[in-house]
Amino acid sequence: MRKTLYRSLTLILLSIFAISCSTGKNETDAKIDKIISEMTLEEKVGQMTQITLDVIGNGEGRHESKVPFEIDTARIRKAIVEYHVGSILNTTNNYAMPPAQWNKIITFIQKVAMEQTRMQIPVIYGVDAIHGTTYTDGAIMFPQQITLAATFNPTHAYNMASVTAYETRASSIPWNFSPVLDLGADPRFSRQFEGFGEDPYLVKMMGLEMIKGYEGITDSIHTKYKVASCLKHFLGYSVPVSGKDRTPAYIPENVLREYHLEPFKAAIASGTESVMINSGIINGITVHASHDIITKLLKEELNFEGVVVTDWMDIINLHTRDKIAKDDKEAIKLAINAGIDMSMVPYEYETFCDNLIALVKEGEVKESRIDDAVRRILKLKLKLNLWEQAVTNISDYPEFGSEKSARMAYEAAAEAITLLKNNNEILPLSKTTKVLVTGPNANSMRTLNGGWSYSWQGEKTDRYTEEFNTILEAVQNEIGTNNVKYVPGVSYVNDGKYFEDVEDQFANAIAAAKTVDAVILCLGENTYTEKSGDLNDLNLSANQLRLAKELAKTGKPVILVLNEGRPRCISAIEPEMKAVFQTYLPGNYGGDALADIVFGDVNPSGKLPYTYPSYPNSLVTYYHKPSEEQKRAEGAYVYESDYNPQYEFGHGLSYTTFEYSNLKVSKKEFSADETLTITVDVKNSGKRSGKESVLLYSSDLYASITPDMKRLRRFSKISLEAGETKTVSFEITDKDLAFVNQHNTWVTEPGEFEITIGGLKTKITFK
Ligand code: BGC
């Protein structure tokens, strides 16, 4: 009887919400306020609590299914009915599960939430589906974000997110902790591959497309094909001084604003639904306790109205890790008062709930702060239409794992793989070439996908990817097994640490090289993410370098194929390599895409989205300062800076050639808000069709803060037939040339700027 009463109450409130959605924001908020007014403090705090799935069940996912996952009725009851927990995340025991199993689990959870609790509020389930629906067996695994960045074609970011939204919702999950908009400005960082590289503009443009793919070109998260996105990790996560995850970063405010904030700012303006906070420490303050960053900057200055969620265990970390709170209770007080709406607890939820309730009762946290958090969470649940659509049915998703989506993943990989070197045009190889395929990355689906693939660290990938082709298998398909020899030479220790590798038939690999026409040497990294991916030496491993050197000594041409989450230094072997590819982490279709490029079916068109360093002690982004690239000065003393990247940002070769000419600017002098049109002709001067990313840079010649050497302002990817010329046109205003000055304000200072496209330069003057 009581249950029916509350159900009708919820339904009435929901219909009021549906009507008010069409009648304006204030009315909607008033209705949410009404739901909140019915809630007890305990129920509100429960909504702010997120736990991991293992807290309410036991067992494993399908691929180790001797003990399949089962929800424990007593544990779920305690969490959802007694503690009113409003959100659950993650997979169970770190396994991908088929959609039907997801459906079963989430149906169970929602039934408890919507039938056994007083307020009958559905749970919001969140997951990390970062390059495809990571934890759903059978979903399409795209290239990782860093790989998509190398396409310089935001359509691929849109496609990936759109397929991922569909397949995540097909798994009954409506909330995705993606995209990563952190600036990949430090190649040592273990999560370099999760972002779009070192350039803020590229990160912004790719990120915006991902959000459209997740949430809809116009906000469609109420449909069963879209998910709420979650920008992460706000703010300045990716550049700790040590290069190691979740260690201190020191970032001046002007730098934070000019480089790190821009992609987030644009994404928030585009309407993203949620933001996850940086787990690290900036300028001595753990970001989860920073009222300045969470409330003043994010919620007030950027006017972010969505949900702010913590990262994993990060409230408790204020006490246990960073020692800025003397106990859990103080940690909770600091974080909630800083502006956190939901705590990814994810285990000890009683501690979080009991302490937060006590803090409110003691007046240490205002109930209005709790109401603000709950309002944001309920609004997201309503927008996602969770009351009507708490679970989905896989039969409504005929495109799940479809050929069409697989093709998109393949196309993305094929447009990303970057040809860094091609001495004497050794590539493409003819299909009659006899090759040795060797190296630890030659026969591994795990390394093609990277971390966050079927499991957190990616170590279970090979159990799920039988049907896909490793590099070796793809090369065999391309030229026939008779033309291919395979000897690993070096192998990863697959149950060891990600950086461990050992010799594996090393001498046989060298002997085999002597019997073939060319060697395809696949080196790089095994899979990792987060702290587990911390690194002590950016050089490629000693075993791998030695394998490369010994192979080169045979005199056979060695084609180096890199498959790695971050650019590991190869300067010790690079001069001896005849050709070099960067495949990044190209996903399940990466092997096929690479083989198609090596043997000439596809013309490569990827460009590096970061600076590839030569040495671990020479880590600079392309937008470094003039003093980092100083030419030798006059006189006896050598004030010279050796700017020595292995390959520059934006570098990438094609099997054809492109010639740039006729760089024109509509006006040589311009003032505030005037639009400049910049055009350039690009000709395919070679013999085969190809794609080219046209990159427009500007350089501020003199400025009150020493200016960057150059900055990417626009890009456009075009296709050209052999002999064809296209005119590419860009528009910019003074705002595109601005920087953040020493008073932390955006300015464009009057003076000269140089515009560079494809090696052509022209000067313009801002008055
Ligand atoms: C990561 C986040 C992720 C979260 C939930 C954390 O450890 O830093 O990026 O979304 O776990 O899995």
XYZ file of N, CA, C and O in Angstrom, residues 485-636:
608
model
N 57.711 -15.027 -41.725
C 58.273 -15.788 -40.595
C 57.978 -15.006 -39.324
O 57.941 -13.770 -39.357
N 57.796 -15.720 -38.241
C 57.554 -15.030 -36.967
C 58.419 -15.637 -35.873
O 58.379 -16.858 -35.641
N 59.218 -14.807 -35.263
C 59.968 -15.196 -34.059
C 59.890 -13.990 -33.121
O 60.214 -12.877 -33.546
N 59.441 -14.172 -31.875
C 59.260 -12.983 -31.026
C 60.554 -12.225 -30.721
O 60.547 -11.002 -30.670
N 61.669 -12.932 -30.467
C 62.920 -12.232 -30.127
C 62.926 -11.722 -28.696
O 63.806 -12.043 -27.906
N 61.913 -10.952 -28.356
C 61.704 -10.462 -26.979
C 60.210 -10.595 -26.717
O 59.397 -10.370 -27.619
N 59.842 -10.977 -25.492
C 58.416 -11.048 -25.124
C 58.181 -10.350 -23.797
O 59.083 -10.299 -22.946
N 56.973 -9.851 -23.626
C 56.597 -9.277 -22.318
C 56.337 -10.404 -21.331
O 55.913 -11.501 -21.724
N 56.545 -10.087 -20.065
C 56.214 -11.048 -19.019
C 54.753 -10.768 -18.701
O 54.431 -9.825 -17.992
N 53.875 -11.549 -19.270
C 52.469 -11.138 -19.261
C 51.806 -11.157 -17.902
O 50.821 -10.451 -17.694
N 52.343 -11.947 -16.965
C 51.766 -11.841 -15.627
C 52.699 -11.051 -14.699
O 52.551 -11.080 -13.496
N 53.633 -10.346 -15.303
C 54.552 -9.525 -14.499
C 54.132 -8.064 -14.534
O 52.987 -7.742 -14.844
N 55.067 -7.179 -14.222
C 54.800 -5.742 -14.329
C 54.793 -5.382 -15.806
O 55.453 -6.027 -16.617
N 54.104 -4.290 -16.133
C 53.946 -3.975 -17.557
C 55.285 -3.747 -18.254
O 55.414 -3.936 -19.447
N 56.294 -3.317 -17.495
C 57.563 -2.963 -18.137
C 58.541 -4.139 -18.220
O 59.640 -3.987 -18.724
N 58.127 -5.295 -17.734
C 59.058 -6.420 -17.765
C 59.014 -7.126 -19.111
O 57.939 -7.518 -19.575
N 60.195 -7.295 -19.718
C 60.265 -8.136 -20.914
C 61.515 -8.999 -20.854
O 62.440 -8.706 -20.096
N 61.502 -10.089 -21.617
C 62.622 -11.046 -21.578
C 62.969 -11.467 -23.010
O 62.123 -11.379 -23.904
N 64.185 -11.935 -23.177
C 64.545 -12.496 -24.480
C 63.691 -13.734 -24.736
O 63.408 -14.498 -23.814
N 63.277 -13.898 -25.974
C 62.442 -15.047 -26.321
C 62.871 -15.502 -27.722
O 62.501 -14.881 -28.704
N 63.684 -16.507 -27.793
C 64.256 -16.974 -29.073
C 64.997 -15.838 -29.772
O 64.833 -15.627 -30.974
N 65.791 -15.127 -29.009
C 66.500 -13.948 -29.521
C 67.391 -14.332 -30.712
O 67.319 -13.723 -31.791
N 68.219 -15.357 -30.512
C 69.169 -15.747 -31.573
C 68.417 -16.224 -32.817
O 68.832 -15.950 -33.948
N 67.293 -16.915 -32.591
C 66.501 -17.388 -33.748
C 65.955 -16.214 -34.558
O 65.854 -16.295 -35.781
N 65.586 -15.157 -33.867
C 65.046 -13.986 -34.568
C 66.124 -13.403 -35.480
O 65.856 -13.066 -36.639
N 67.333 -13.308 -34.962
C 68.427 -12.729 -35.768
C 68.714 -13.656 -36.956
O 68.888 -13.197 -38.100
N 68.720 -14.959 -36.673
C 68.986 -15.923 -37.758
C 67.893 -15.834 -38.821
O 68.179 -15.843 -40.027
N 66.654 -15.716 -38.379
C 65.534 -15.657 -39.332
C 65.624 -14.397 -40.189
O 65.298 -14.414 -41.381
N 66.093 -13.300 -39.587
C 66.190 -12.035 -40.334
C 67.077 -12.202 -41.563
O 66.824 -11.615 -42.616
N 68.110 -13.042 -41.398
C 69.067 -13.213 -42.501
C 68.440 -13.911 -43.703
O 68.970 -13.872 -44.802
N 67.291 -14.562 -43.488
C 66.688 -15.358 -44.568
C 65.553 -14.622 -45.301
O 64.935 -15.183 -46.189
N 65.254 -13.389 -44.895
C 64.099 -12.692 -45.495
C 64.552 -11.422 -46.230
O 65.730 -11.055 -46.182
N 63.586 -10.754 -46.870
C 63.914 -9.505 -47.585
C 63.835 -8.294 -46.661
O 64.525 -7.297 -46.882
N 62.939 -8.343 -45.692
C 62.757 -7.181 -44.796
C 62.240 -7.651 -43.443
O 61.616 -8.717 -43.335
N 62.518 -6.834 -42.433
C 62.103 -7.173 -41.065
C 61.055 -6.156 -40.603
O 61.275 -4.951 -40.713
N 59.928 -6.661 -40.132
C 58.934 -5.770 -39.514
C 59.075 -5.965 -38.007
O 58.688 -7.003 -37.459
N 59.677 -4.975 -37.367
C 60.056 -5.095 -35.953
C 59.054 -4.311 -35.101
O 58.973 -3.084 -35.196
N 58.285 -5.035 -34.302
C 57.183 -4.405 -33.557
C 57.576 -4.213 -32.094
O 57.610 -5.183 -31.321
N 57.904 -2.987 -31.744
C 58.367 -2.679 -30.390
C 57.414 -1.710 -29.710
O 56.539 -1.135 -30.343
N 57.633 -1.513 -28.418
C 56.798 -0.530 -27.719
C 56.611 -0.881 -26.269
O 57.570 -1.132 -25.539
N 55.351 -0.929 -25.880
C 55.041 -1.133 -24.466
C 53.949 -2.180 -24.324
O 53.128 -2.357 -25.222
N 53.944 -2.802 -23.161
C 52.810 -3.635 -22.783
C 51.749 -2.700 -22.185
O 51.950 -1.499 -22.101
N 50.625 -3.226 -21.751
C 49.518 -2.344 -21.351
C 49.589 -1.923 -19.881
O 50.093 -2.656 -19.026
N 49.033 -0.754 -19.627
C 49.032 -0.189 -18.277
C 48.096 1.003 -18.262
O 47.685 1.503 -19.315
N 47.781 1.469 -17.087
C 47.236 2.815 -16.903
C 47.446 3.236 -15.452
O 47.768 2.408 -14.593
N 47.261 4.508 -15.194
C 47.338 5.075 -13.848
C 48.663 4.748 -13.145
O 49.677 4.578 -13.793
N 48.613 4.600 -11.819
C 49.858 4.412 -11.049
C 50.648 3.219 -11.543
O 51.869 3.237 -11.579
N 49.920 2.163 -11.924
C 50.632 0.948 -12.371
C 51.478 1.220 -13.603
O 52.361 0.445 -13.931
N 51.189 2.318 -14.292
C 51.944 2.630 -15.502
C 53.064 3.639 -15.269
O 53.668 4.133 -16.226
N 53.348 3.962 -14.008
C 54.466 4.873 -13.721
C 55.748 4.324 -14.340
O 55.944 3.103 -14.424
N 56.623 5.249 -14.714
C 57.783 4.872 -15.526
C 59.057 5.477 -14.946
O 59.053 6.614 -14.524
N 60.144 4.692 -14.973
C 61.417 5.231 -14.486
C 62.366 5.642 -15.588
O 63.314 6.380 -15.349
N 62.173 5.137 -16.789
C 63.118 5.462 -17.865
C 62.350 5.522 -19.179
O 61.770 4.525 -19.612
N 62.352 6.694 -19.790
C 61.576 6.864 -21.018
C 62.201 6.151 -22.221
O 61.556 5.963 -23.247
N 63.461 5.727 -22.084
C 64.040 4.944 -23.181
C 63.283 3.642 -23.344
O 62.816 3.050 -22.369
N 63.214 3.177 -24.558
C 62.645 1.855 -24.812
C 63.489 0.829 -24.044
O 64.668 1.059 -23.803
N 62.909 -0.300 -23.691
C 63.610 -1.243 -22.816
C 64.918 -1.734 -23.442
O 65.065 -1.784 -24.663
N 65.849 -2.119 -22.576
C 67.177 -2.558 -23.027
C 67.064 -3.756 -23.966
O 67.747 -3.823 -24.993
N 66.191 -4.710 -23.633
C 66.061 -5.904 -24.496
C 65.582 -5.520 -25.884
O 66.043 -6.054 -26.891
N 64.627 -4.592 -25.926
C 64.067 -4.210 -27.227
C 65.091 -3.437 -28.055
O 65.217 -3.646 -29.262
N 65.844 -2.557 -27.394
C 66.867 -1.793 -28.132
C 67.925 -2.739 -28.705
O 68.369 -2.600 -29.838
N 68.271 -3.736 -27.895
C 69.294 -4.686 -28.347
C 68.779 -5.508 -29.527
O 69.500 -5.758 -30.493
N 67.517 -5.895 -29.461
C 66.947 -6.672 -30.574
C 67.017 -5.838 -31.863
O 67.427 -6.326 -32.923
N 66.675 -4.564 -31.744
C 66.703 -3.687 -32.927
C 68.115 -3.567 -33.484
O 68.342 -3.679 -34.688
N 69.071 -3.397 -32.592
C 70.468 -3.228 -33.050
C 70.983 -4.487 -33.744
O 71.619 -4.417 -34.793
N 70.697 -5.631 -33.120
C 71.199 -6.893 -33.698
C 70.521 -7.172 -35.035
O 71.143 -7.666 -35.963
N 69.258 -6.839 -35.141
C 68.560 -7.052 -36.423
C 69.151 -6.138 -37.495
O 69.365 -6.553 -38.641
N 69.438 -4.904 -37.114
C 69.992 -3.952 -38.088
C 71.347 -4.441 -38.603
O 71.673 -4.281 -39.775
N 72.102 -5.085 -37.697
C 73.439 -5.578 -38.095
C 73.376 -6.623 -39.197
O 74.352 -6.857 -39.892
N 72.245 -7.278 -39.350
C 72.144 -8.300 -40.409
C 72.169 -7.646 -41.791
O 72.326 -8.323 -42.796
N 71.983 -6.338 -41.848
C 71.987 -5.640 -43.137
C 70.639 -5.676 -43.831
O 70.444 -5.020 -44.850
N 69.696 -6.419 -43.258
C 68.360 -6.449 -43.855
C 67.614 -5.177 -43.441
O 67.781 -4.700 -42.309
N 66.799 -4.614 -44.348
C 66.091 -3.389 -43.949
C 65.116 -3.663 -42.802
O 64.333 -4.621 -42.868
N 65.210 -2.829 -41.770
C 64.317 -3.005 -40.619
C 63.273 -1.891 -40.631
O 63.606 -0.710 -40.675
N 61.999 -2.307 -40.611
C 60.887 -1.353 -40.520
C 60.397 -1.406 -39.083
O 59.897 -2.442 -38.630
N 60.607 -0.323 -38.387
C 60.235 -0.299 -36.975
C 58.773 0.112 -36.846
O 58.369 1.165 -37.340
N 57.993 -0.734 -36.174
C 56.584 -0.416 -35.915
C 56.450 -0.183 -34.412
O 56.668 -1.107 -33.620
N 56.130 1.038 -34.028
C 55.967 1.339 -32.607
C 54.504 1.146 -32.223
O 53.602 1.556 -32.963
N 54.294 0.525 -31.087
C 52.933 0.297 -30.572
C 53.023 0.570 -29.071
O 53.450 -0.273 -28.307
N 52.680 1.819 -28.701
C 53.009 2.276 -27.352
C 52.064 3.391 -26.922
O 51.559 4.138 -27.747
N 51.829 3.472 -25.634
C 50.915 4.474 -25.091
C 51.541 5.841 -24.972
O 50.839 6.841 -24.811
N 52.871 5.894 -24.980
C 53.582 7.188 -24.893
C 54.871 7.034 -25.696
O 55.349 5.915 -25.905
N 55.463 8.121 -26.119
C 56.630 8.014 -26.993
C 57.892 7.611 -26.237
O 58.546 8.450 -25.615
N 58.252 6.355 -26.293
C 59.472 5.882 -25.624
C 60.668 6.192 -26.524
O 60.624 5.970 -27.737
N 61.739 6.686 -25.900
C 62.871 7.181 -26.713
C 63.544 6.060 -27.501
O 63.836 4.989 -26.963
N 63.799 6.363 -28.765
C 64.396 5.364 -29.668
C 65.654 5.909 -30.345
O 66.127 5.349 -31.327
N 66.206 7.030 -29.796
C 67.331 7.655 -30.514
C 68.522 6.710 -30.641
O 69.316 6.845 -31.580
N 68.643 5.732 -29.740
C 69.776 4.808 -29.810
C 69.696 3.891 -31.032
O 70.708 3.329 -31.447
N 68.518 3.709 -31.576
C 68.396 2.765 -32.710
C 67.847 3.425 -33.981
O 67.970 2.876 -35.071
N 67.263 4.590 -33.834
C 66.526 5.176 -34.956
C 67.348 5.314 -36.237
O 66.870 4.995 -37.332
N 68.618 5.778 -36.137
C 69.373 5.958 -37.388
C 69.508 4.664 -38.188
O 69.674 4.701 -39.399
N 69.418 3.529 -37.492
C 69.604 2.254 -38.213
C 68.298 1.688 -38.762
O 68.298 0.653 -39.436
N 67.198 2.330 -38.474
C 65.903 1.856 -38.964
C 65.639 2.488 -40.328
O 65.812 3.695 -40.500
N 65.202 1.680 -41.285
C 64.960 2.239 -42.626
C 63.615 2.975 -42.675
O 63.434 3.901 -43.467
N 62.680 2.505 -41.885
C 61.367 3.164 -41.846
C 60.829 3.043 -40.424
O 61.196 2.111 -39.693
N 59.996 3.993 -40.036
C 59.419 3.953 -38.677
C 57.934 4.327 -38.756
O 57.567 5.316 -39.390
N 57.119 3.519 -38.110
C 55.697 3.827 -37.954
C 55.377 4.041 -36.484
O 55.879 3.310 -35.633
N 54.490 4.966 -36.201
C 53.883 5.031 -34.870
C 52.435 4.564 -35.036
O 51.673 5.171 -35.797
N 52.090 3.486 -34.350
C 50.688 3.032 -34.413
C 49.916 3.476 -33.182
O 48.704 3.288 -33.116
N 50.619 4.012 -32.169
C 49.983 4.389 -30.896
C 49.295 3.142 -30.318
O 49.878 2.065 -30.323
N 48.016 3.303 -29.913
C 47.224 2.151 -29.455
C 46.016 2.100 -30.390
O 45.002 2.748 -30.153
N 46.134 1.347 -31.487
C 45.146 1.489 -32.565
C 43.908 0.619 -32.429
O 43.048 0.665 -33.310
N 43.801 -0.195 -31.363
C 42.564 -0.952 -31.135
C 42.503 -2.253 -31.918
O 43.494 -2.700 -32.523
N 41.328 -2.843 -31.920
C 41.175 -4.195 -32.479
C 41.411 -4.284 -33.984
O 41.641 -5.361 -34.507
N 41.309 -3.163 -34.672
C 41.498 -3.197 -36.133
C 42.839 -2.595 -36.534
O 43.119 -2.390 -37.722
N 43.670 -2.325 -35.541
C 44.955 -1.666 -35.782
C 45.924 -2.532 -36.570
O 46.700 -2.033 -37.385
N 45.905 -3.830 -36.331
C 46.792 -4.734 -37.065
C 46.443 -4.709 -38.546
O 47.323 -4.590 -39.417
N 45.149 -4.796 -38.844
C 44.695 -4.775 -40.249
C 45.088 -3.454 -40.910
O 45.567 -3.429 -42.050
N 44.853 -2.348 -40.190
C 45.136 -1.027 -40.765
C 46.633 -0.902 -41.059
O 47.032 -0.438 -42.127
N 47.458 -1.363 -40.118
C 48.903 -1.252 -40.328
C 49.337 -2.069 -41.543
O 50.092 -1.580 -42.397
N 48.861 -3.316 -41.633
C 49.266 -4.166 -42.762
C 48.830 -3.525 -44.077
O 49.577 -3.542 -45.065
N 47.641 -2.944 -44.094
C 47.180 -2.275 -45.323
C 48.098 -1.118 -45.699
O 48.310 -0.842 -46.882
N 48.628 -0.438 -44.707
C 49.533 0.690 -44.995
C 50.905 0.175 -45.445
O 51.465 0.630 -46.443
N 51.447 -0.801 -44.694
C 52.792 -1.308 -45.026
C 52.838 -1.807 -46.472
O 53.809 -1.582 -47.195
N 51.769 -2.476 -46.907
C 51.792 -3.070 -48.256
C 51.040 -2.210 -49.280
O 50.727 -2.671 -50.374
N 50.754 -0.950 -48.919
C 50.333 0.028 -49.915
C 48.856 0.068 -50.272
O 48.468 0.808 -51.166
N 47.989 -0.685 -49.572
C 46.552 -0.569 -49.878
C 45.997 0.760 -49.378
O 45.006 1.261 -49.889
N 46.620 1.277 -48.331
C 46.179 2.547 -47.745
C 47.396 3.473 -47.674
O 48.491 3.034 -47.323
N 47.178 4.734 -48.024
C 48.242 5.737 -47.943
C 48.201 6.371 -46.546
O 47.158 6.887 -46.144
N 49.308 6.341 -45.803
C 49.244 6.873 -44.427
C 49.005 8.385 -44.394
O 49.482 9.103 -45.269
N 48.271 8.830 -43.374
C 48.012 10.279 -43.269
C 47.996 10.777 -41.828
O 47.584 11.896 -41.567
N 48.419 9.950 -40.879
C 48.462 10.410 -39.481
C 49.594 11.397 -39.267
O 50.580 11.400 -40.003
N 49.402 12.265 -38.278
C 50.481 13.183 -37.870
C 50.601 13.135 -36.356
O 49.604 12.942 -35.653
N 51.817 13.343 -35.858
C 52.041 13.219 -34.409
C 51.271 14.276 -33.623
O 51.416 15.470 -33.908
N 50.484 13.852 -32.632
C 49.788 14.831 -31.790
C 50.633 15.252 -30.583
O 50.133 15.840 -29.637
N 51.902 14.874 -30.597
C 52.845 15.305 -29.546
C 54.239 15.339 -30.135
O 54.471 14.846 -31.237
N 55.138 15.944 -29.380
C 56.541 15.967 -29.765
C 57.160 14.638 -29.359
O 57.013 14.221 -28.211
N 57.816 13.966 -30.288
C 58.461 12.685 -29.951
C 59.875 13.007 -29.488
O 60.702 13.451 -30.278
N 60.179 12.804 -28.194
C 61.494 13.222 -27.704
C 62.601 12.267 -28.134
O 62.377 11.067 -28.310
N 63.802 12.814 -28.238
C 64.964 11.960 -28.507
C 65.529 11.382 -27.216
O 66.043 10.273 -27.203
N 65.469 12.205 -26.157
C 66.134 11.809 -24.909
C 65.219 12.066 -23.707
O 64.490 13.059 -23.698
N 65.343 11.226 -22.688
C 64.514 11.424 -21.488
C 64.730 12.769 -20.803
O 63.847 13.250 -20.112
N 65.895 13.384 -20.981
C 66.118 14.679 -20.319
C 65.852 15.861 -21.236
O 66.249 16.983 -20.926
N 65.237 15.624 -22.357
C 64.926 16.725 -23.280
C 63.453 16.645 -23.631
O 63.100 16.253 -24.736
N 62.640 16.990 -22.670
C 61.202 16.885 -22.885
C 60.616 18.281 -23.030
O 60.503 19.015 -22.057
N 60.311 18.662 -24.233
C 59.691 19.977 -24.462
C 58.539 19.810 -25.442
O 58.599 18.977 -26.346
N 57.517 20.613 -25.248
C 56.413 20.588 -26.207
C 56.793 21.469 -27.404
O 57.722 22.267 -27.319
N 56.026 21.373 -28.485
C 56.362 22.191 -29.656
C 56.151 23.667 -29.352
O 56.760 24.534 -29.967
N 55.280 23.970 -28.377
C 55.040 25.377 -28.044
C 55.969 25.846 -26.921
O 55.555 26.549 -26.008
N 57.244 25.414 -27.051
C 58.247 25.833 -26.070
C 58.620 27.312 -26.303
O 58.151 27.925 -27.257
N 59.474 27.798 -25.457
C 59.858 29.212 -25.521
C 61.138 29.387 -26.362
O 61.934 28.450 -26.480
N 61.362 30.621 -26.876
C 62.551 30.848 -27.715
C 63.857 30.427 -27.034
O 64.765 29.917 -27.699
N 63.964 30.607 -25.733
C 65.234 30.268 -25.068
C 65.511 28.768 -25.108
O 66.630 28.327 -24.856
N 64.476 27.979 -25.423
C 64.683 26.528 -25.501
C 65.146 26.100 -26.893
O 65.368 24.925 -27.143
N 65.239 27.083 -27.770
C 65.655 26.760 -29.136
C 66.627 27.828 -29.612
O 66.553 28.323 -30.730
N 67.561 28.196 -28.710
C 68.466 29.306 -28.998
C 69.567 28.910 -29.958
O 70.242 27.902 -29.751
N 69.772 29.743 -30.977
C 70.892 29.500 -31.891
C 72.170 30.000 -31.220
O 72.131 30.868 -30.347
N 73.308 29.501 -31.677
C 74.586 29.900 -31.096
C 74.789 31.410 -31.234
O 74.613 31.974 -32.302
N 75.131 32.030 -30.096
C 75.306 33.484 -30.123
C 76.756 33.835 -30.454
O 77.640 32.986 -30.392
N 76.981 35.117 -30.733
C 78.335 35.598 -31.018
C 79.197 35.505 -29.773
O 78.692 35.578 -28.666
N 80.522 35.454 -29.951
C 81.430 35.572 -28.818
C 81.930 34.228 -28.339
O 81.632 33.177 -28.917
N 82.671 34.298 -27.233
C 83.383 33.113 -26.765
C 82.484 32.127 -26.021
O 82.780 30.942 -25.942
